[in-house]
GROMACS .gro file of C-alpha atoms in nm:
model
  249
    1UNK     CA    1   0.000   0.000   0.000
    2UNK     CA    2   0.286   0.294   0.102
    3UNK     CA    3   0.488   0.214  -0.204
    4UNK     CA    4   0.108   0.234  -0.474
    5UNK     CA    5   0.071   0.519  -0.237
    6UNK     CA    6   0.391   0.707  -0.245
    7UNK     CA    7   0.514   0.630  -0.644
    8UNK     CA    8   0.210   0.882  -0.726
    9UNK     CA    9   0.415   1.105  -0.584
   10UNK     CA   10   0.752   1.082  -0.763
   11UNK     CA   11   0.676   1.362  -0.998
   12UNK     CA   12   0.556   1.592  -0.756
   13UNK     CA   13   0.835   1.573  -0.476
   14UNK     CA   14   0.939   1.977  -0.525
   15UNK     CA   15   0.585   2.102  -0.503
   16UNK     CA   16   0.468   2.263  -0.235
   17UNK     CA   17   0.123   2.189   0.017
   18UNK     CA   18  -0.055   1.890   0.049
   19UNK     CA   19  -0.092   1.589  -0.252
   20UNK     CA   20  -0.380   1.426  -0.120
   21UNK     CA   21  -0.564   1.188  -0.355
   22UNK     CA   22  -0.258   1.000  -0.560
   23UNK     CA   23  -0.357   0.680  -0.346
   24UNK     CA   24  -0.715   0.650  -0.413
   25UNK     CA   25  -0.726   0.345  -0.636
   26UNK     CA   26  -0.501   0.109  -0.452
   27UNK     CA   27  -0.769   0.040  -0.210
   28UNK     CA   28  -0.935  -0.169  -0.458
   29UNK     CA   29  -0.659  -0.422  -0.564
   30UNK     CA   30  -0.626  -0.454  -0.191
   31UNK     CA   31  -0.946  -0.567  -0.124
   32UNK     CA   32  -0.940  -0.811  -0.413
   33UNK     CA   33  -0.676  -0.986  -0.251
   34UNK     CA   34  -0.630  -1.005   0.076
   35UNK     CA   35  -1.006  -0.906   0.199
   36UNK     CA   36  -1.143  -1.285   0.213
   37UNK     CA   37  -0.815  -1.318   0.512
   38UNK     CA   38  -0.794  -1.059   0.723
   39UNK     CA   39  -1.097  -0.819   0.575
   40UNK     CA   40  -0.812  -0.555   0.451
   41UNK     CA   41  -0.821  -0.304   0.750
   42UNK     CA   42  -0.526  -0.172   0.631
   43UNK     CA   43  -0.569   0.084   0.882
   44UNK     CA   44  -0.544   0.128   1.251
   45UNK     CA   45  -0.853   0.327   1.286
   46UNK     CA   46  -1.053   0.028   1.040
   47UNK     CA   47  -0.918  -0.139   1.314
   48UNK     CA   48  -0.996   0.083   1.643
   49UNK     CA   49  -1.364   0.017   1.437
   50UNK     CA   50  -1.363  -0.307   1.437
   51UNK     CA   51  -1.322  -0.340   1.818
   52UNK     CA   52  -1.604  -0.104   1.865
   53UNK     CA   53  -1.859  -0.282   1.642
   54UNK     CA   54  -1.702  -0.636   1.803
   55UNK     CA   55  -1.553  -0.784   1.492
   56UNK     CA   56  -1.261  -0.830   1.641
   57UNK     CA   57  -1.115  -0.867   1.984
   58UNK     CA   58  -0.856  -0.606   2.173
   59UNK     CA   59  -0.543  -0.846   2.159
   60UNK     CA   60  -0.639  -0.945   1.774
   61UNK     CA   61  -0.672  -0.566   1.708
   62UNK     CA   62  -0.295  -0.496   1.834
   63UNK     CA   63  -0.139  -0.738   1.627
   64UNK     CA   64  -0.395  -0.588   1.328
   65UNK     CA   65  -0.226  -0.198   1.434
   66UNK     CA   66   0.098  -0.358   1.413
   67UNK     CA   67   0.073  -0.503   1.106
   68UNK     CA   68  -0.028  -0.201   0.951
   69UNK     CA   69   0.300   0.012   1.107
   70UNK     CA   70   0.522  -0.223   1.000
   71UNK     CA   71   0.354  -0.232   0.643
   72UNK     CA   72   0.398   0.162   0.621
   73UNK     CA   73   0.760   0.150   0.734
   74UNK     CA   74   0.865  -0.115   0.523
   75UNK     CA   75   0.708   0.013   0.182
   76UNK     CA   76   0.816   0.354   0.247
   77UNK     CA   77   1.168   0.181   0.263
   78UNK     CA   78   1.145   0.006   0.011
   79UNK     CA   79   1.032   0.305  -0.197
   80UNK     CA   80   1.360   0.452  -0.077
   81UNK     CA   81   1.531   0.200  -0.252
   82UNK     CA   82   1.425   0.222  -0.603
   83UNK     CA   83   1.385   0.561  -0.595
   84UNK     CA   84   1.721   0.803  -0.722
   85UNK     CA   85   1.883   0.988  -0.457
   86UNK     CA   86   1.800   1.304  -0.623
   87UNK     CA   87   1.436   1.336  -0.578
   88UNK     CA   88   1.437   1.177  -0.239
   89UNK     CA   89   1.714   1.468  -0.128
   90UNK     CA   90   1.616   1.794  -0.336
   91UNK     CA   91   1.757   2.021  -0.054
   92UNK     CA   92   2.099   2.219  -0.125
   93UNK     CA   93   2.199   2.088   0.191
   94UNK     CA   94   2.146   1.746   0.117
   95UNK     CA   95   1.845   1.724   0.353
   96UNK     CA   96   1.567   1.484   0.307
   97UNK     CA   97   1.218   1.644   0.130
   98UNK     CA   98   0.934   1.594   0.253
   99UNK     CA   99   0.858   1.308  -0.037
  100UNK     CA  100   0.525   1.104   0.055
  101UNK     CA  101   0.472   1.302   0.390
  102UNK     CA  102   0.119   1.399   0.479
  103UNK     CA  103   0.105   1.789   0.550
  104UNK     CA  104  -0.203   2.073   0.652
  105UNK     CA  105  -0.254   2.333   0.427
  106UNK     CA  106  -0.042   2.640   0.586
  107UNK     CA  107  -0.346   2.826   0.653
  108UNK     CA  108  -0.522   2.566   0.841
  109UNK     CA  109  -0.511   2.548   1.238
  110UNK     CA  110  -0.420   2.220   1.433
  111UNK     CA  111  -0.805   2.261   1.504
  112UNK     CA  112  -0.945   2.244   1.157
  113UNK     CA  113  -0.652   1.985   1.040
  114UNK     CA  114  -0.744   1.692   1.302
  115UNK     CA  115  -1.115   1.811   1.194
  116UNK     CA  116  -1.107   1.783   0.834
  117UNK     CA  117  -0.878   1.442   0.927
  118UNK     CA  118  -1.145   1.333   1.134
  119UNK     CA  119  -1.434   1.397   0.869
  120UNK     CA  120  -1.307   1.254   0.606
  121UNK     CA  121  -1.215   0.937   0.843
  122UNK     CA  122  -1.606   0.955   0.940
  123UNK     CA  123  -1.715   0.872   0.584
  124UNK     CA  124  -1.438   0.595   0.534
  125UNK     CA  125  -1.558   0.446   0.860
  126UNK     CA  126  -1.887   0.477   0.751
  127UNK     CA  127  -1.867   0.290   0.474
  128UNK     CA  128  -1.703   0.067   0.662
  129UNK     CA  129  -1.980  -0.003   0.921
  130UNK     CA  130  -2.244  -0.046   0.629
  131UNK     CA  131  -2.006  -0.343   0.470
  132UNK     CA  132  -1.977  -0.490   0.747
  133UNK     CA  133  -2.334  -0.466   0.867
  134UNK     CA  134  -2.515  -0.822   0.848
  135UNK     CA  135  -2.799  -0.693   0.627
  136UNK     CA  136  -2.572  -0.639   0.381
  137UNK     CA  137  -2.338  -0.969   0.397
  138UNK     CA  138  -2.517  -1.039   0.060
  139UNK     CA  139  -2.381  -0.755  -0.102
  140UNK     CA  140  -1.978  -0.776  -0.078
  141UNK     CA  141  -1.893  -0.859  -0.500
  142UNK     CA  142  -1.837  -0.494  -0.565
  143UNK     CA  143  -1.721  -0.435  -0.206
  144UNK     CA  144  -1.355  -0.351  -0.335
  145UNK     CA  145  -1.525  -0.071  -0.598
  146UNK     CA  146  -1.707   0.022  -0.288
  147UNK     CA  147  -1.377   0.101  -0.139
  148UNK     CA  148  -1.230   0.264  -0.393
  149UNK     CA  149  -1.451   0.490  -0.524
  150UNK     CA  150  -1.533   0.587  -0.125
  151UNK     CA  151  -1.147   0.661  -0.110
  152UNK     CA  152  -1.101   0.830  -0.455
  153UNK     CA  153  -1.405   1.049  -0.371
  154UNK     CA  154  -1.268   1.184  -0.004
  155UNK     CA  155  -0.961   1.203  -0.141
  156UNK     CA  156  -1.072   1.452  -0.390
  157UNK     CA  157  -1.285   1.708  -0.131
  158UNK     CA  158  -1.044   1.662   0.153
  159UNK     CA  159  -0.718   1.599  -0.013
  160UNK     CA  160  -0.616   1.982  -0.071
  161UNK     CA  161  -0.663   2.004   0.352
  162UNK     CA  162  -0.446   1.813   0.453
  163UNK     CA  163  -0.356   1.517   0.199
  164UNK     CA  164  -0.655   1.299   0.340
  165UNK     CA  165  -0.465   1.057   0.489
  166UNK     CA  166  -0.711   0.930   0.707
  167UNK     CA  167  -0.489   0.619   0.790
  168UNK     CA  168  -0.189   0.679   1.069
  169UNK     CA  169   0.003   0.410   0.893
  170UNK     CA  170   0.044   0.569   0.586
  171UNK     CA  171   0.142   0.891   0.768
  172UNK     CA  172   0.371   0.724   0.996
  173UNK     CA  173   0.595   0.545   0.727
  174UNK     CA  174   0.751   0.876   0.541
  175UNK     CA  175   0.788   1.049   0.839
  176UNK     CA  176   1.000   0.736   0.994
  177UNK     CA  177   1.253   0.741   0.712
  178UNK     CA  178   1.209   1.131   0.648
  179UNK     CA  179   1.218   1.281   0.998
  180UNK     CA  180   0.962   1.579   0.899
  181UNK     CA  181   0.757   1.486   1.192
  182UNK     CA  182   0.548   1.873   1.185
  183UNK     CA  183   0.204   1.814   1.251
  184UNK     CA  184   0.197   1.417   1.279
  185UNK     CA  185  -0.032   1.432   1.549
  186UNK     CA  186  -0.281   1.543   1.352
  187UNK     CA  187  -0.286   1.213   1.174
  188UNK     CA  188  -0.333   0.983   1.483
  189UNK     CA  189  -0.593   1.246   1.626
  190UNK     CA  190  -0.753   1.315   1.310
  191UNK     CA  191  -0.845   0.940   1.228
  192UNK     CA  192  -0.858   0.725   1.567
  193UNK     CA  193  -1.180   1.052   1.657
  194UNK     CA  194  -1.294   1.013   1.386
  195UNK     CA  195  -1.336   0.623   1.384
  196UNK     CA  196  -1.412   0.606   1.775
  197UNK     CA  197  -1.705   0.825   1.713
  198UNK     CA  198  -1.838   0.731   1.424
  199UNK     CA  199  -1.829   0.340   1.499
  200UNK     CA  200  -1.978   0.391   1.791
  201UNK     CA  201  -2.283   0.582   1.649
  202UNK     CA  202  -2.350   0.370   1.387
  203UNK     CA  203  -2.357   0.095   1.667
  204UNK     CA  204  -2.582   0.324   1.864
  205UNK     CA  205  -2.830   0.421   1.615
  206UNK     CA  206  -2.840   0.143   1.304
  207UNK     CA  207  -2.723  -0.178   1.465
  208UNK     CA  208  -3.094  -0.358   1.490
  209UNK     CA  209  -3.001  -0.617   1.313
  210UNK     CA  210  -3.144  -0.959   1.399
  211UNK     CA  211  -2.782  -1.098   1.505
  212UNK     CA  212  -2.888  -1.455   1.593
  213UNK     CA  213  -3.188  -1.681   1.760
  214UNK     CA  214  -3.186  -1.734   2.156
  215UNK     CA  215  -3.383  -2.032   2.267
  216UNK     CA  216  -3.572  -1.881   2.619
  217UNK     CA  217  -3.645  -2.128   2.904
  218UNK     CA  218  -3.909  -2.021   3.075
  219UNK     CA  219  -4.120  -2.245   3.348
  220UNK     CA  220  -3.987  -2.566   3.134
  221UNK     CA  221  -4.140  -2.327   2.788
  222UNK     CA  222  -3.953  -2.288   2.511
  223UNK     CA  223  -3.945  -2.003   2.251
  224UNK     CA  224  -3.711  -1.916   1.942
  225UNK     CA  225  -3.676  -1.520   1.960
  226UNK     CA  226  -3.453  -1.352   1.724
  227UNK     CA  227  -3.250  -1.062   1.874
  228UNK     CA  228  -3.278  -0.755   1.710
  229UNK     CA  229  -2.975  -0.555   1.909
  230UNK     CA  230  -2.700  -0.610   2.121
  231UNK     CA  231  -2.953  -0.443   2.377
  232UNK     CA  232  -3.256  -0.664   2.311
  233UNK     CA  233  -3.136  -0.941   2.517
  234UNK     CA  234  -3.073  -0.719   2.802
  235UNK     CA  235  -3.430  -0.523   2.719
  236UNK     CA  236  -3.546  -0.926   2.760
  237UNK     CA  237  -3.414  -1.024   3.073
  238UNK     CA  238  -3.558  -0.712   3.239
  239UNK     CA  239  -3.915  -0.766   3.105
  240UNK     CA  240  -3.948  -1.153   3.175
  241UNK     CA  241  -3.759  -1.147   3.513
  242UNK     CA  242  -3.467  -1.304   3.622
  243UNK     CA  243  -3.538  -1.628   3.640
  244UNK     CA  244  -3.523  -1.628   3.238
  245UNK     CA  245  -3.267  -1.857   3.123
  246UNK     CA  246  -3.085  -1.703   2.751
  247UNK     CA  247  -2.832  -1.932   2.571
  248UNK     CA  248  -2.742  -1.839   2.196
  249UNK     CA  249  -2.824  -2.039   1.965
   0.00000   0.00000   0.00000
C-alpha cells in the first residue's frame, strides 16, 4: 500500500502543500486480494472500528495496528530503494524532502486539520460499518469498488486540507525514514476521533439487526426469539424477570 501510495508522488516531490488523492485506487486491488483473510483493515482506525462494532477482539486488534506500522515502514523503505537519490534529497543541503509526507494546508489550524482528518475518516468508517453490517453480507462482489470509489471520492474534497490521509500508517511510514515529523499528530488524532465516534454511532443508532436466535427457558417453555440488538437481550431479561434462562443459539 505505502509504495502504490507514495510512487504517485515521484513527480511531484518539489511542489509545495498537500498531494492528497494519488492513493485512491489502490484500495481496490487490496481488497481483491487479501479481503477474504484478514478483511483488509489496512488501517489502525478500520481497526480501532472493528473493536467497537465487536468484529474483532482487543489483543487481535494490536497485532492488526501492528501489522499495519510495520507495512507503512517497510514500503516507504522500500520506496527509498528504487527511488534516485536526487528526488528523495532535493535540498541544497542534502536534507531529506518531505517526499510522501502527509502535511495541513499552511493556513489551516491544528483545530481544523485533526477536523477535516477526522471527517473525512467519518465517511471511510462509515462505509465501513455499512459493509460490514449483516444486512448487507449479501452484497460484498463490488465491495472492493465500494472502497475505492469511497477513497477516490474523499480524497478529492479533503485531499487539498491536509492530503486525506485518514490512515496513521500511511502517515507514519515517510515520516519514519524522512524525519519531517510537523504536525503528525494530527494524523493519529484526526483518524482514531474520527473512527471512535463514528463506529460507535453507527452501533448506537443502526445496529438492529437480527444478530442470531436465543432459545428462552421459561417455566420448562420454550421459545425461538430472534435478537434484534446487542440491547434486546438485556431489554429481555428485564421484562421476563430473572429467572429467564438465555443461551445463543
Amino acid at each position: 500500500m505505502q509504495v502504490t501510495t507514495c510512487s504517485m508522488e515521484l513527480t511531484h516531490a518539489e511542489t509545495e502543500g498537500p498531494r492528497g488523492g494519488f492513493f485512491r485506487v489502490r484500495a481496490t486491488p487490496l481488497n481483491c486480494l487479501i479481503g477474504h483473510i484478514s478483511a483488509a483493515h489496512l488501517n489502525p482506525a478500520v481497526s480501532v472500528a472493528a473493536i467497537i462494532l465487536g468484529k474483532i477482539n482487543i489483543p487481535m486488534a494490536v497485532v492488526y495496528i501492528l501489522a499495519e506500522l510495520s507495512g507503512g515502514i517497510a514500503g516507504f523503505g522500500l520506496l527509498q530503494v528504487v527511488t534516485p537519490d536526487s528526488i528523495l534529497r532535493s535540498k541544497s543541503n542534502g536534507s531529506c524532502c518531505a517526499l510522501c509526507v502527509t502535511l495541513p494546508h499552511p493556513e489551516l489550524s491544528a483545530f481544523q486539520a485533526v477536523l477535516a482528518e477526522g471527517l473525512a475518516t467519518s465517511v471511510l468508517i462509515l462505509v465501513v460499518c455499512a459493509v460490514w453490517d449483516k444486512r448487507n453480507e449479501r452484497n460484498t462482489d463490488s465491495v472492493p469498488l465500494r472502497f475505492g470509489f469511497t477513497v477516490m471520492a474523499i480524497a478529492a474534497a479533503e485531499g487539498p486540507y491536509t492530503g486525506a490521509s485518514m490512515n496513521p500508517a500511511r502517515s507514519l511510514g515517510p515520516v519514519i525514514w524522512t524525519g519531517v515529523w510537523d504536525s503528525h499528530w494530527v494524523y493519529w488524532v484526526g483518524p482514531i476521533v474520527g473512527a471512535v465516534l463514528t463506529s460507535f454511532m453507527y452501533k448506537q443508532v443502526f445496529d438492529r439487526t437480527p444478530a442470531h436466535v436465543i432459545q428462552v427457558t421459561e417455566d420448562d417453555n420454550e421459545q425461538a426469539i430472534p435478537l434484534q440488538s446487542n440491547r434486546h437481550s438485556k431489554e429481555l431479561e428485564a421484562e421476563r424477570g430473572s429467572n429467564l434462562n438465555i443461551t445463543q443459539a
